[in-house]
Amino acid sequence: MASWCVRVVRQSYSVVASPVVLRASPRLLCTAAQKKSNGQNSEEDQSVAQKTEHSPAETAWTEEKTKLEEQLKEMTDKYKRALADTENLRQRSQKLVEEAKLYGIQGFCKDLLEVADILEKATECVPKEEISPQNPHLKNLYEGLVMTEVQIQKVFTKHGLIKLNPTEAKFDPYEHEALFHSPVEGKEPGTVALVTKVGYKLHGRTLRPALVGVVKAP
């Protein structure tokens, strides 16, 4: 029995140590490695294929994103321009409202200027020597006219209407209207020598220019 066991062990050892088995083992290992490598390559190929399949979708998404960004930029520019136009319109409207408040009465003021001119002419035409206690009616009438003229000028000033009486002032074409030019001895050329009719300004804007005579060089 013991000899039979020893014989079996020797045969097993001889089979394992056989050159055929040893030569076959590297082949088996190479085959296994090749199969494993082929498996990895197959997985990589599948991954690349998947990436290739997703590439058109990604391209379309990128194009859509670029298009939306351009549209957003365009809409933002339009929105900013609309805001600027609205703000300009608001400022212009506000300016028009303020000017309407300031100059809305200029038509009425022009009509009153004629009344002020008549009052001024009336007081200038009264002879000063006739204004005396011996002539109480004329005196009272004259004083009433003067008081009316003073009061109307106060009302004008209250509403921004200022009288222009540019005697001996420098001629200003924006405030004065020259009726004639004449040399005047002792006066500088270009100055106002005579005012035939006073002018008025409403809140800094010339409502009626003063009618003047201007000194010219001899």
XYZ file of C-alpha atoms in Angstrom:
218
model
C 0.000 0.000 0.000
C 2.788 2.418 0.913
C 4.671 1.616 -2.256
C 1.549 2.311 -4.302
C 1.155 5.789 -2.732
C 4.799 6.643 -3.418
C 4.350 5.620 -7.047
C 1.274 7.852 -7.458
C 3.060 10.890 -5.997
C 5.988 10.395 -8.360
C 3.702 10.207 -11.387
C 1.917 13.401 -10.308
C 5.187 15.242 -9.906
C 6.360 14.091 -13.301
C 3.186 15.374 -14.933
C 3.462 18.812 -13.281
C 7.107 19.107 -14.161
C 6.491 18.001 -17.720
C 7.894 20.426 -20.362
C 4.617 20.228 -22.221
C 2.713 21.622 -19.269
C 5.335 24.263 -18.642
C 5.261 25.297 -22.282
C 1.483 25.452 -22.263
C 1.257 27.625 -19.137
C 2.675 30.866 -20.682
C 0.318 30.436 -23.576
C -2.567 30.136 -21.231
C -1.403 33.208 -19.355
C -1.001 35.181 -22.559
C -4.413 34.078 -23.700
C -5.938 35.254 -20.424
C -4.095 38.565 -20.591
C -5.164 39.020 -24.173
C -8.767 38.306 -23.277
C -8.550 40.812 -20.428
C -6.918 43.392 -22.701
C -9.531 42.751 -25.341
C -12.200 43.300 -22.717
C -10.695 46.640 -21.664
C -10.313 47.730 -25.284
C -13.902 46.788 -25.913
C -15.051 48.904 -22.987
C -12.947 51.867 -24.167
C -14.314 51.479 -27.686
C -17.825 51.487 -26.292
C -17.062 54.632 -24.265
C -15.611 56.390 -27.338
C -18.623 55.286 -29.346
C -20.931 56.699 -26.702
C -18.987 59.959 -26.736
C -19.193 60.031 -30.513
C -22.911 59.434 -30.338
C -23.340 62.342 -27.841
C -21.195 64.744 -29.857
C -23.964 65.980 -32.250
C -26.285 66.625 -29.300
C -23.601 68.582 -27.490
C -22.926 70.592 -30.639
C -26.602 71.412 -31.023
C -26.813 72.399 -27.364
C -23.768 74.665 -27.731
C -25.270 76.331 -30.785
C -28.572 76.837 -29.002
C -26.759 78.304 -25.988
C -24.836 80.740 -28.188
C -28.053 81.754 -29.943
C -29.844 82.355 -26.647
C -26.922 84.390 -25.292
C -27.001 86.601 -28.398
C -30.760 87.053 -28.042
C -30.338 87.923 -24.366
C -27.664 90.496 -25.199
C -29.878 92.010 -27.909
C -32.888 92.197 -25.587
C -30.741 93.738 -22.834
C -29.526 96.433 -25.230
C -33.088 97.154 -26.354
C -34.220 97.338 -22.738
C -31.460 99.808 -21.849
C -32.261 101.957 -24.887
C -35.957 101.899 -23.986
C -35.116 102.993 -20.441
C -32.950 105.834 -21.752
C -35.681 106.965 -24.184
C -38.269 106.833 -21.406
C -36.071 108.884 -19.097
C -35.435 111.470 -21.835
C -39.163 111.659 -22.542
C -39.889 112.091 -18.836
C -37.357 114.906 -18.547
C -38.703 116.653 -21.650
C -42.267 116.321 -20.396
C -41.278 117.662 -16.993
C -39.498 120.593 -18.648
C -42.556 121.338 -20.782
C -44.790 121.259 -17.706
C -42.488 123.620 -15.827
C -42.304 125.992 -18.807
C -46.074 125.879 -19.121
C -46.360 126.895 -15.469
C -43.892 129.739 -15.936
C -44.871 131.035 -19.363
C -48.502 129.986 -19.574
C -49.539 133.515 -18.581
C -47.431 135.322 -21.172
C -50.424 135.930 -23.451
C -52.315 137.486 -20.555
C -49.241 139.503 -19.575
C -48.870 140.899 -23.093
C -52.419 142.200 -22.941
C -51.784 143.833 -19.576
C -48.644 145.534 -20.883
C -50.794 147.793 -23.009
C -52.709 148.831 -19.898
C -49.439 149.555 -18.083
C -48.246 151.635 -21.050
C -51.434 153.700 -20.998
C -51.100 154.352 -17.258
C -47.487 155.414 -17.693
C -48.328 157.774 -20.550
C -51.236 159.214 -18.574
C -49.062 160.092 -15.582
C -46.333 161.546 -17.801
C -48.775 163.804 -19.649
C -50.053 165.543 -16.523
C -48.222 168.889 -16.027
C -46.463 168.882 -12.687
C -47.328 172.538 -12.020
C -51.019 171.735 -12.285
C -50.840 169.199 -9.466
C -51.584 171.420 -6.491
C -54.165 171.826 -3.704
C -55.803 174.514 -5.820
C -56.689 171.794 -8.339
C -57.778 168.928 -6.051
C -59.623 166.900 -8.701
C -56.625 166.677 -10.988
C -54.365 166.023 -8.020
C -56.519 163.150 -6.794
C -56.786 161.702 -10.294
C -53.045 161.883 -10.794
C -52.302 160.257 -7.454
C -54.811 157.498 -8.229
C -53.129 156.812 -11.567
C -49.694 156.703 -9.927
C -50.905 154.314 -7.254
C -52.501 152.081 -9.911
C -49.285 152.052 -11.922
C -47.216 151.166 -8.847
C -49.622 148.388 -7.895
C -49.660 146.859 -11.356
C -45.863 146.836 -11.400
C -45.893 145.009 -8.058
C -48.228 142.404 -9.544
C -45.943 142.060 -12.565
C -42.914 141.556 -10.334
C -44.764 138.974 -8.245
C -45.370 136.864 -11.357
C -41.849 137.280 -12.774
C -42.568 140.114 -15.199
C -39.778 142.707 -15.044
C -39.655 146.087 -16.786
C -36.758 146.878 -19.143
C -35.799 150.564 -19.237
C -32.258 150.453 -20.665
C -31.417 154.144 -20.807
C -27.631 154.594 -21.329
C -27.166 150.813 -21.149
C -25.249 148.770 -23.705
C -27.427 147.785 -26.642
C -28.500 144.127 -26.392
C -30.248 142.706 -29.485
C -31.905 140.032 -27.316
C -33.611 142.643 -25.122
C -33.741 145.793 -27.267
C -35.058 146.715 -30.677
C -33.249 149.585 -32.368
C -35.559 152.049 -34.092
C -32.775 154.351 -35.263
C -29.039 155.020 -34.938
C -27.787 158.530 -34.354
C -24.510 160.112 -33.198
C -24.837 161.718 -29.775
C -22.092 163.908 -28.402
C -20.619 162.713 -25.130
C -22.092 159.203 -25.341
C -20.339 155.990 -26.240
C -21.327 154.385 -29.546
C -23.435 151.262 -29.129
C -25.266 152.514 -26.049
C -28.959 153.328 -25.746
C -29.601 157.041 -26.113
C -33.399 157.078 -26.000
C -36.147 154.670 -24.896
C -39.395 155.229 -26.757
C -41.160 152.237 -25.255
C -40.081 150.123 -22.303
C -39.735 146.380 -22.646
C -40.519 143.457 -20.349
C -39.001 140.054 -19.483
C -40.988 137.117 -18.121
C -38.848 134.812 -15.939
C -35.713 135.829 -17.813
C -37.284 135.454 -21.264
C -37.817 138.613 -23.293
C -41.563 139.061 -23.612
C -41.371 142.423 -25.372
C -38.134 144.140 -26.395
C -37.615 147.764 -25.503
C -37.852 150.146 -28.431
C -34.717 152.302 -28.358
C -32.509 154.675 -30.241
C -28.842 153.684 -30.359
C -25.788 155.911 -30.395
C -23.562 155.448 -33.434
C -20.066 156.644 -34.113
C -19.849 160.111 -35.729
